[in-house]
Short mmCIF file of C-alpha atoms and ligand atoms in Angstrom, two decimals:
data_model
loop_
_atom_site.label_atom_id
_atom_site.label_comp_id
_atom_site.label_asym_id
_atom_site.label_seq_id
_atom_site.Cartn_x
_atom_site.Cartn_y
_atom_site.Cartn_z
CA MET A 1 0.09 0.07 0.12
CA SER A 2 1.41 3.41 -0.87
CA ALA A 3 2.05 5.95 2.04
CA PRO A 4 -0.73 8.55 2.52
CA ALA A 5 0.02 12.26 1.45
CA ARG A 6 1.25 14.19 4.13
CA PRO A 7 -0.54 17.58 4.49
CA HIS A 8 2.54 19.69 3.48
CA ASP A 9 3.31 17.52 0.57
CA PRO A 10 3.34 19.64 -2.75
CA PRO A 11 0.71 18.70 -5.37
CA ALA A 12 3.09 16.76 -7.50
CA ARG A 13 3.89 14.36 -4.75
CA ARG A 14 0.41 13.20 -3.94
CA ALA A 15 -0.94 10.03 -5.28
CA LEU A 16 -3.81 10.36 -7.70
CA SER A 17 -7.02 8.23 -7.85
CA ALA A 18 -7.96 6.86 -11.21
CA ASN A 19 -10.73 9.49 -11.67
CA GLU A 20 -7.94 12.43 -11.29
CA VAL A 21 -4.92 10.74 -13.30
CA SER A 22 -6.39 12.39 -16.81
CA ALA A 23 -5.05 15.78 -15.49
CA ASP A 24 -1.48 14.55 -15.56
CA LEU A 25 -1.89 12.92 -19.17
CA LEU A 26 -0.79 14.42 -22.24
CA ASN A 27 -2.75 14.62 -25.52
CA GLY A 28 -2.29 11.34 -27.21
CA GLN A 29 -1.00 9.44 -24.13
CA SER A 30 -2.74 6.41 -23.23
CA ARG A 31 -3.90 4.60 -19.84
CA ALA A 32 -2.93 1.36 -21.64
CA LEU A 33 0.83 2.32 -22.06
CA LEU A 34 0.82 3.60 -18.44
CA HIS A 35 -0.47 0.30 -17.29
CA ALA A 36 1.95 -1.58 -19.44
CA LEU A 37 4.75 0.18 -17.82
CA HIS A 38 3.10 -0.24 -14.32
CA LEU A 39 2.99 3.18 -13.66
CA LEU A 40 -0.40 2.88 -13.06
CA THR A 41 -1.79 0.21 -10.49
CA PRO A 42 -4.16 -2.55 -11.47
CA ASP A 43 -7.10 -0.40 -10.32
CA GLY A 44 -5.84 2.58 -12.36
CA LYS A 45 -4.24 4.83 -9.54
CA LEU A 46 -1.11 6.70 -9.90
CA ASN A 47 1.11 6.46 -6.94
CA ALA A 48 3.56 9.17 -5.69
CA ASP A 49 6.74 7.79 -7.15
CA ALA A 50 5.01 6.64 -10.47
CA ARG A 51 3.61 10.15 -10.77
CA ARG A 52 7.19 11.69 -10.13
CA LYS A 53 8.33 9.18 -13.00
CA LEU A 54 5.50 10.43 -15.09
CA LYS A 55 6.12 13.96 -14.76
CA GLN A 56 9.82 13.50 -15.74
CA ILE A 57 8.96 11.61 -18.88
CA ASN A 58 6.05 14.09 -19.86
CA HIS A 59 8.06 17.15 -19.51
CA PHE A 60 10.75 15.63 -21.59
CA ALA A 61 8.48 14.77 -24.29
CA GLY A 62 6.82 18.20 -24.07
CA LEU A 63 10.08 19.98 -24.08
CA LEU A 64 11.23 17.91 -27.22
CA ARG A 65 8.16 18.50 -29.18
CA PRO A 66 9.03 21.30 -31.13
CA ALA A 67 12.41 19.97 -32.25
CA LEU A 68 10.99 16.56 -32.75
CA HIS A 69 8.15 18.11 -35.16
CA THR A 70 10.87 19.89 -37.20
CA ALA A 71 12.96 16.44 -37.55
CA LEU A 72 9.55 14.70 -38.40
CA ASP A 73 8.95 17.17 -41.09
CA LEU A 74 12.04 16.13 -43.11
CA ALA A 75 11.52 13.90 -46.08
CA GLU A 76 13.54 11.15 -44.54
CA PRO A 77 11.79 9.06 -41.61
CA LEU A 78 13.12 10.01 -38.27
CA THR A 79 15.10 7.46 -36.19
CA LEU A 80 15.00 8.06 -32.65
CA VAL A 81 17.43 6.37 -30.10
CA ASP A 82 16.64 6.25 -26.53
CA ALA A 83 20.10 5.66 -24.85
CA GLY A 84 20.32 3.70 -21.51
CA THR A 85 16.38 3.25 -21.77
CA GLY A 86 16.11 1.12 -18.69
CA ASN A 87 12.31 -0.06 -18.48
CA GLY A 88 11.71 1.91 -21.81
CA TYR A 89 9.44 4.54 -20.33
CA LEU A 90 10.85 7.54 -22.21
CA GLY A 91 11.17 5.53 -25.58
CA LEU A 92 7.64 4.14 -25.43
CA LEU A 93 6.13 7.45 -24.66
CA LEU A 94 7.85 8.94 -27.71
CA TYR A 95 6.63 6.29 -29.87
CA GLU A 96 3.04 6.55 -28.76
CA LEU A 97 2.96 10.45 -29.22
CA PHE A 98 5.32 10.98 -32.12
CA ILE A 99 6.70 8.05 -34.07
CA GLY A 100 3.66 6.05 -34.02
CA PRO A 101 1.17 8.85 -35.32
CA ALA A 102 3.79 9.83 -38.00
CA GLY A 103 3.21 6.49 -39.78
CA ALA A 104 6.86 6.22 -40.44
CA GLY A 105 10.29 5.99 -38.67
CA GLU A 106 11.39 3.93 -35.55
CA VAL A 107 12.56 4.11 -32.09
CA ILE A 108 15.32 1.96 -30.78
CA GLY A 109 16.19 1.61 -27.25
CA LEU A 110 19.60 0.91 -26.20
CA GLU A 111 20.14 -0.95 -22.60
CA SER A 112 23.25 -2.75 -21.54
CA ASN A 113 21.04 -5.03 -19.19
CA GLY A 114 19.56 -7.89 -21.13
CA GLN A 115 16.69 -8.43 -18.92
CA LEU A 116 15.46 -5.02 -19.08
CA VAL A 117 15.92 -5.20 -22.95
CA ASP A 118 13.39 -8.35 -23.06
CA ARG A 119 10.97 -6.82 -20.63
CA ALA A 120 10.82 -3.50 -22.76
CA THR A 121 10.44 -5.67 -26.11
CA SER A 122 7.53 -7.34 -24.56
CA ARG A 123 5.92 -4.15 -23.41
CA ALA A 124 6.38 -2.71 -27.20
CA ARG A 125 4.82 -5.65 -28.41
CA HIS A 126 2.12 -5.62 -26.08
CA MET A 127 1.23 -2.27 -27.29
CA GLY A 128 1.50 -3.26 -30.82
CA PHE A 129 4.40 -0.76 -31.46
CA ASP A 130 5.78 -2.56 -34.42
CA ARG A 131 8.29 0.10 -35.27
CA MET A 132 9.84 -0.01 -31.91
CA ARG A 133 12.76 -2.20 -30.94
CA PHE A 134 15.26 -2.72 -27.91
CA VAL A 135 18.95 -3.69 -28.44
CA ALA A 136 21.30 -5.17 -25.60
CA THR A 137 24.30 -3.25 -26.23
CA ARG A 138 26.48 -0.46 -24.57
CA VAL A 139 25.58 3.06 -26.21
CA ALA A 140 29.11 3.21 -27.20
CA GLU A 141 28.98 0.31 -29.53
CA PHE A 142 25.88 0.96 -31.32
CA ASP A 143 26.09 2.76 -34.59
CA PRO A 144 22.61 3.30 -36.25
CA ILE A 145 22.52 4.01 -39.90
CA ALA A 146 20.18 6.81 -40.16
CA ARG A 147 20.10 9.96 -42.30
CA ASN A 148 17.73 11.57 -39.91
CA LEU A 149 18.33 11.03 -36.42
CA ALA A 150 17.23 11.80 -32.77
CA VAL A 151 19.25 10.81 -29.70
CA VAL A 152 17.64 11.08 -26.09
CA ALA A 153 18.65 10.07 -22.88
CA LEU A 154 17.17 10.16 -19.57
CA HIS A 155 19.43 9.49 -16.55
CA ALA A 156 21.57 7.42 -18.52
CA CYS A 157 24.28 6.60 -15.91
CA ASP A 158 27.53 8.28 -15.81
CA THR A 159 29.44 8.52 -18.92
CA ALA A 160 26.53 6.89 -20.82
CA THR A 161 25.20 10.25 -21.53
CA ASP A 162 28.33 11.49 -23.13
CA ASP A 163 28.23 8.24 -25.12
CA ALA A 164 24.81 9.16 -26.21
CA ILE A 165 26.07 12.77 -27.18
CA ALA A 166 29.29 11.04 -28.90
CA LEU A 167 26.68 8.84 -30.91
CA GLY A 168 24.66 11.88 -32.03
CA LEU A 169 27.76 13.75 -33.19
CA ARG A 170 29.11 10.80 -34.93
CA ARG A 171 26.04 10.38 -37.10
CA GLU A 172 25.08 14.16 -37.15
CA ALA A 173 21.81 13.75 -35.50
CA LYS A 174 19.46 16.59 -36.01
CA VAL A 175 18.31 16.44 -32.26
CA VAL A 176 20.12 15.42 -29.22
CA ALA A 177 18.46 15.71 -25.85
CA VAL A 178 19.98 14.44 -22.70
CA VAL A 179 19.07 14.67 -19.07
CA PRO A 180 22.38 13.67 -17.38
CA CYS A 181 22.66 11.39 -14.33
CA CYS A 182 25.36 11.63 -11.88
CA GLN A 183 28.67 12.08 -13.40
CA ALA A 184 32.09 10.89 -11.53
CA GLU A 185 34.65 11.10 -14.32
CA LEU A 186 35.36 15.01 -14.32
CA ALA A 187 35.10 14.86 -10.44
CA HIS A 188 37.65 12.19 -10.29
CA SER A 189 40.16 14.26 -12.52
CA LEU A 190 39.51 17.47 -10.49
CA SER A 191 40.72 15.88 -7.45
CA ALA A 192 44.07 15.16 -9.08
CA VAL A 193 44.44 19.06 -9.99
CA ARG A 194 47.18 20.77 -7.93
CA ALA A 195 45.84 21.72 -4.59
CA ASP A 196 47.65 25.21 -5.01
CA HIS A 197 45.86 25.89 -8.12
CA ALA A 198 43.97 29.18 -8.06
CA LEU A 199 40.56 27.48 -8.52
CA ALA A 200 41.26 24.62 -6.47
CA PRO A 201 38.92 25.80 -3.38
CA LEU A 202 36.02 25.56 -5.65
CA TRP A 203 36.35 21.61 -5.32
CA ARG A 204 38.19 21.31 -2.44
CA PHE A 205 35.13 19.37 -0.25
CA PRO A 206 34.08 16.13 -1.88
CA ILE A 207 30.34 17.45 -2.06
CA LEU A 208 31.07 20.56 -3.44
CA ARG A 209 33.33 18.83 -5.80
CA ARG A 210 30.60 16.64 -6.92
CA GLY A 211 28.22 19.72 -7.53
CA PHE A 212 31.18 21.66 -9.14
CA ALA A 213 32.00 18.64 -11.33
CA ALA A 214 28.39 18.08 -12.50
CA HIS A 215 27.82 21.72 -13.38
CA LEU A 216 31.25 22.20 -15.27
CA THR A 217 30.59 18.49 -17.05
CA ASN A 218 27.29 20.10 -18.33
CA VAL A 219 28.97 23.52 -19.27
CA LEU A 220 31.34 21.26 -21.49
CA ARG A 221 28.89 19.08 -22.89
CA ALA A 222 27.08 22.16 -24.04
CA LEU A 223 29.96 23.70 -25.49
CA VAL A 224 31.06 20.69 -27.13
CA LEU A 225 27.62 20.40 -29.13
CA GLU A 226 28.04 23.83 -29.81
CA CYS A 227 31.53 23.45 -31.54
CA HIS A 228 29.82 20.88 -33.84
CA GLY A 229 27.19 23.04 -35.07
CA TYR A 230 24.34 22.62 -32.55
CA GLN A 231 22.09 25.30 -31.07
CA VAL A 232 21.84 24.39 -27.12
CA THR A 233 19.53 25.26 -24.53
CA VAL A 234 19.99 23.91 -21.03
CA THR A 235 16.79 24.07 -18.77
CA GLU A 236 15.40 22.51 -15.79
CA LEU A 237 13.51 19.36 -16.54
CA VAL A 238 10.73 19.10 -13.79
CA GLY A 239 11.07 21.21 -10.56
CA TRP A 240 13.39 21.04 -7.61
CA GLU A 241 12.87 17.35 -6.62
CA HIS A 242 15.71 15.95 -8.72
CA SER A 243 18.47 18.71 -8.21
CA PHE A 244 21.88 17.71 -10.18
CA LYS A 245 19.92 15.35 -12.16
CA ASN A 246 17.26 18.05 -13.65
CA GLU A 247 19.03 19.57 -16.47
CA LEU A 248 17.83 18.95 -19.81
CA ILE A 249 20.63 19.72 -22.58
CA LEU A 250 18.69 20.18 -25.70
CA ALA A 251 20.49 20.78 -28.97
CA ARG A 252 19.43 21.02 -32.50
CA LYS A 253 21.83 21.00 -35.48
CA VAL A 254 21.88 24.19 -37.36
CA GLN A 255 25.34 24.48 -38.94
CA ARG A 256 28.52 22.36 -39.70
CA GLY A 257 30.73 23.89 -36.90
CA ASN A 258 31.08 26.85 -34.47
CA SER A 259 34.53 28.69 -34.33
CA GLN A 260 33.50 30.85 -31.62
CA ALA A 261 32.13 28.11 -29.21
CA ARG A 262 35.27 26.26 -30.20
CA ASN A 263 37.56 29.19 -28.94
CA GLN A 264 35.51 29.48 -25.93
CA LEU A 265 35.80 25.87 -25.07
CA LYS A 266 39.76 26.11 -25.59
CA ALA A 267 39.85 28.96 -23.15
CA LEU A 268 37.60 27.42 -20.75
CA LEU A 269 39.63 24.33 -20.75
CA GLN A 270 42.87 26.17 -20.06
CA LEU A 271 41.50 27.14 -16.75
CA PHE A 272 41.49 23.45 -15.82
CA PRO A 273 44.62 21.86 -16.42
CA GLY A 274 44.54 18.01 -16.20
CA VAL A 275 40.77 17.82 -16.40
CA ARG A 276 39.97 14.81 -18.26
CA MET A 277 36.70 13.79 -19.86
CA GLY A 278 36.29 11.05 -22.69
CA LEU A 279 33.88 13.20 -24.63
CA LEU A 280 36.65 15.96 -25.13
CA ASP A 281 39.15 13.46 -26.23
CA ALA A 282 36.87 12.52 -29.11
CA TRP A 283 34.92 15.49 -29.70
CA GLY A 284 36.82 18.34 -28.13
CA PRO A 285 38.28 21.48 -29.52
CA ASP A 286 41.12 19.85 -30.95
CA ALA A 287 39.23 16.71 -32.54
C1 SAM B 301 19.07 5.37 -14.42
S1 SAM B 301 18.41 4.22 -15.29
C2 SAM B 301 17.47 5.39 -16.39
C3 SAM B 301 16.60 4.48 -17.11
C4 SAM B 301 15.51 5.24 -18.05
N1 SAM B 301 16.40 6.17 -19.08
C5 SAM B 301 14.62 6.11 -17.29
O1 SAM B 301 14.73 7.18 -17.26
O2 SAM B 301 13.63 5.46 -16.69
C6 SAM B 301 20.06 4.20 -16.27
C7 SAM B 301 20.05 2.98 -17.34
O3 SAM B 301 20.95 3.13 -18.09
C8 SAM B 301 21.79 1.76 -18.53
N2 SAM B 301 22.99 1.86 -18.81
C9 SAM B 301 24.02 2.39 -18.12
N3 SAM B 301 24.97 2.51 -18.90
C10 SAM B 301 24.68 2.15 -20.10
C11 SAM B 301 25.66 2.05 -21.14
N4 SAM B 301 26.77 2.32 -21.41
N5 SAM B 301 24.87 1.53 -22.28
C12 SAM B 301 23.77 1.11 -22.36
N6 SAM B 301 23.05 1.11 -21.17
C13 SAM B 301 23.46 1.95 -20.07
C14 SAM B 301 21.33 0.91 -17.23
O4 SAM B 301 21.47 -0.40 -17.23
C15 SAM B 301 20.05 1.52 -16.66
O5 SAM B 301 18.93 0.67 -16.97
#
């Protein structure tokens, strides 16, 4: 049984009865999919945790809508890759809202855990989503052949977000949209920077280092995308609940490259000698 809402719980944290659920649904979003995803209980209620998840994927879909519509309007059918798909929540929703109604294109969910792939595959079959498939692979090892590509990733762990960005860059995706998870790579390399470096107090304490590294990592991700001709926005996904895991980096390909962003990235990196990030090795200013 789910815990009763406390009087001071903000509305988004409250469970919803079956009659109230419609208020949280997007146009075109079915209760059948939410049942298949076990977000709705068998009697149609939405408990507080499921409601938080639903809010994340719905906001993601809403913020992505304009960029996806532009990609869907192109002559080539859209291939949409959901990297680190887990239970497939986001990919299945994007199929239901965009790729299904478009009548062409496909959704591919990438997931390293084979059991999750099997489960998500049966959900897609159950829903009759016949242009959707899940592949048991690490994101970095997948190379889609698609002329019109969008890559999304919601809380893909650690460097899997960067692998999703790299996949988008490699294949010149029209849209790359990621909400990163915790990121340890850069925090680790910051701890190796000399303690007498003028900026070292910014990351002296582990908790501040994690926060600073998460911030710097997302700044670098945005700049890398800009260097490669993307127009980038970074916005909040859902509200205050998810703190460091709540930034949506949304990038649309608008030009071949951007020398101003490249210079900015170079200048920024000069301030942080010794900082290492795989994405920079492959796609940084000197790549
Ligand atoms: C925190 S879950 C998020 C799942 C889903 N995107 C969501 O928001 O519900 C991250 C998922 O990414 C998968 N994952 C982590 N690293 C991966 C990688 N390098 N390649 C593919 N999948 C990965 C994990 O197995 C896990 O299922």
